[in-house]
Amino acid sequence: MDFTTNTAAKIKDYVEALPERDQKKLLSALERKSLMDRAKRLNKSVKKNTVSMQEICDVVNDVRRKRKSA
């Protein structure tokens, strides 16, 4: 735990030494990396779609026909 605290303290010191413009760039880059990592993790959990575009269109058109005739 001491290692993590020490690492975070060092990072904090370096970041505080940067100009505010660079701090904002760094924050933006860290947020982007965090979002990209989350997106990759979510992407891995998604099952591959086995429904073809034609099947989707057929169902949509069928529903539209049924609504129109109702």
Coordinates of N, CA and C in Angstrom, one line a residue:
M1 N 0.8 -1.2 0.0 CA 0.0 0.0 0.0 C 0.9 1.2 0.0
D2 N 2.0 1.2 0.7 CA 2.9 2.3 0.7 C 3.4 2.6 -0.7
F3 N 3.6 1.6 -1.5 CA 4.1 1.8 -2.9 C 3.1 2.6 -3.7
T4 N 1.8 2.3 -3.6 CA 0.8 3.0 -4.3 C 0.7 4.4 -3.8
T5 N 0.7 4.6 -2.5 CA 0.6 6.0 -2.0 C 1.8 6.8 -2.5
N6 N 3.0 6.2 -2.4 CA 4.2 6.9 -2.9 C 4.1 7.2 -4.4
T7 N 3.6 6.3 -5.2 CA 3.5 6.5 -6.6 C 2.5 7.6 -6.9
A8 N 1.4 7.6 -6.2 CA 0.4 8.6 -6.4 C 0.9 10.0 -6.0
A9 N 1.7 10.0 -4.9 CA 2.3 11.3 -4.5 C 3.3 11.8 -5.5
K10 N 4.1 11.0 -6.1 CA 5.0 11.4 -7.1 C 4.3 11.9 -8.3
I11 N 3.3 11.2 -8.7 CA 2.5 11.6 -9.9 C 1.9 13.0 -9.6
K12 N 1.3 13.2 -8.4 CA 0.7 14.4 -8.0 C 1.7 15.6 -8.1
D13 N 2.9 15.3 -7.6 CA 4.0 16.3 -7.6 C 4.3 16.8 -9.0
Y14 N 4.5 15.8 -9.9 CA 4.8 16.1 -11.3 C 3.7 16.8 -12.0
V15 N 2.5 16.4 -11.7 CA 1.3 17.1 -12.4 C 1.2 18.5 -11.9
E16 N 1.4 18.7 -10.6 CA 1.3 20.1 -10.0 C 2.4 21.0 -10.6
A17 N 3.5 20.5 -11.0 CA 4.6 21.3 -11.6 C 4.3 21.7 -13.0
L18 N 3.3 21.0 -13.7 CA 3.0 21.3 -15.1 C 2.1 22.6 -15.1
P19 N 2.2 23.3 -16.3 CA 1.3 24.4 -16.5 C -0.1 23.9 -16.6
E20 N -1.1 24.8 -16.2 CA -2.5 24.3 -16.2 C -3.0 23.8 -17.6
R21 N -2.5 24.4 -18.6 CA -2.8 23.9 -20.0 C -2.4 22.4 -20.2
D22 N -1.2 22.1 -19.7 CA -0.7 20.7 -19.8 C -1.5 19.8 -18.9
Q23 N -1.8 20.3 -17.7 CA -2.6 19.5 -16.8 C -4.0 19.1 -17.4
K24 N -4.6 20.1 -18.1 CA -5.9 19.8 -18.7 C -5.7 18.8 -19.8
K25 N -4.6 18.9 -20.6 CA -4.3 17.9 -21.7 C -4.1 16.5 -21.1
L26 N -3.4 16.4 -20.0 CA -3.1 15.2 -19.3 C -4.4 14.6 -18.8
L27 N -5.2 15.4 -18.2 CA -6.5 14.9 -17.6 C -7.4 14.4 -18.8
S28 N -7.4 15.1 -19.9 CA -8.2 14.7 -21.0 C -7.7 13.3 -21.6
A29 N -6.4 13.2 -21.6 CA -5.8 11.9 -22.1 C -6.1 10.8 -21.2
L30 N -6.1 11.0 -19.9 CA -6.4 10.0 -18.9 C -7.8 9.6 -18.9
E31 N -8.7 10.6 -19.1 CA -10.1 10.3 -19.2 C -10.4 9.5 -20.5
R32 N -9.8 9.8 -21.6 CA -10.0 9.1 -22.8 C -9.5 7.7 -22.7
K33 N -8.3 7.5 -22.1 CA -7.8 6.2 -21.9 C -8.7 5.3 -21.1
S34 N -9.3 5.9 -20.0 CA -10.2 5.2 -19.1 C -11.4 4.8 -19.9
L35 N -12.0 5.7 -20.7 CA -13.2 5.4 -21.5 C -12.9 4.3 -22.6
M36 N -11.7 4.4 -23.2 CA -11.3 3.4 -24.2 C -11.2 2.0 -23.6
D37 N -10.6 1.9 -22.4 CA -10.4 0.7 -21.7 C -11.8 0.1 -21.3
R38 N -12.7 0.9 -20.9 CA -14.0 0.5 -20.5 C -14.7 0.0 -21.8
A39 N -14.6 0.7 -22.9 CA -15.3 0.3 -24.1 C -14.7 -1.0 -24.6
K40 N -13.4 -1.3 -24.5 CA -12.8 -2.5 -24.9 C -13.4 -3.7 -24.1
R41 N -13.5 -3.4 -22.8 CA -14.0 -4.4 -21.8 C -15.4 -4.8 -22.2
L42 N -16.2 -3.7 -22.4 CA -17.6 -4.0 -22.8 C -17.7 -4.7 -24.1
N43 N -16.9 -4.3 -25.1 CA -16.9 -4.9 -26.4 C -16.7 -6.4 -26.3
K44 N -15.8 -6.8 -25.4 CA -15.5 -8.2 -25.3 C -16.7 -9.0 -24.7
S45 N -17.5 -8.4 -24.0 CA -18.7 -9.1 -23.4 C -19.9 -9.2 -24.3
V46 N -19.8 -8.5 -25.4 CA -21.0 -8.5 -26.4 C -20.9 -9.8 -27.2
K47 N -22.0 -10.5 -27.3 CA -22.1 -11.7 -28.2 C -22.2 -11.3 -29.6
K48 N -21.6 -12.1 -30.5 CA -21.6 -11.8 -31.9 C -23.1 -11.9 -32.4
N49 N -23.4 -10.9 -33.3 CA -24.8 -10.9 -33.8 C -24.9 -11.9 -35.0
T50 N -25.9 -12.8 -34.9 CA -26.1 -13.8 -35.9 C -27.2 -13.5 -36.8
V51 N -27.9 -12.4 -36.6 CA -29.1 -12.0 -37.4 C -28.6 -11.2 -38.5
S52 N -29.0 -11.5 -39.7 CA -28.6 -10.8 -40.9 C -29.4 -9.5 -41.1
M53 N -28.9 -8.6 -41.8 CA -29.6 -7.4 -42.1 C -30.9 -7.6 -42.8
Q54 N -30.9 -8.6 -43.7 CA -32.1 -9.0 -44.5 C -33.2 -9.5 -43.5
E55 N -32.9 -10.3 -42.5 CA -33.8 -10.7 -41.6 C -34.4 -9.6 -40.8
I56 N -33.6 -8.6 -40.4 CA -34.1 -7.4 -39.7 C -35.0 -6.7 -40.5
C57 N -34.7 -6.4 -41.8 CA -35.5 -5.7 -42.7 C -36.9 -6.4 -42.9
D58 N -36.8 -7.7 -43.0 CA -38.1 -8.5 -43.2 C -39.0 -8.3 -42.0
V59 N -38.5 -8.4 -40.8 CA -39.3 -8.2 -39.6 C -39.9 -6.8 -39.5
V60 N -39.1 -5.8 -39.8 CA -39.5 -4.4 -39.8 C -40.6 -4.2 -40.8
N61 N -40.4 -4.7 -42.0 CA -41.4 -4.5 -43.0 C -42.7 -5.3 -42.7
D62 N -42.6 -6.5 -42.1 CA -43.8 -7.2 -41.7 C -44.6 -6.5 -40.7
V63 N -43.9 -5.9 -39.7 CA -44.6 -5.1 -38.6 C -45.2 -3.9 -39.3
R64 N -44.6 -3.2 -40.2 CA -45.2 -2.0 -40.8 C -46.4 -2.4 -41.6
R65 N -46.4 -3.6 -42.3 CA -47.5 -4.0 -43.1 C -48.7 -4.3 -42.1
K66 N -48.4 -5.0 -41.0 CA -49.5 -5.3 -40.1 C -50.1 -4.1 -39.4
R67 N -49.3 -3.1 -39.1 CA -49.8 -1.8 -38.5 C -50.6 -1.1 -39.5
K68 N -50.2 -1.1 -40.8 CA -50.9 -0.3 -41.8 C -52.3 -1.0 -42.1
S69 N -52.4 -2.3 -42.0 CA -53.7 -2.9 -42.3 C -54.6 -3.0 -41.1
A70 N -54.0 -2.7 -39.9 CA -54.9 -2.7 -38.7 C -55.7 -1.5 -38.5

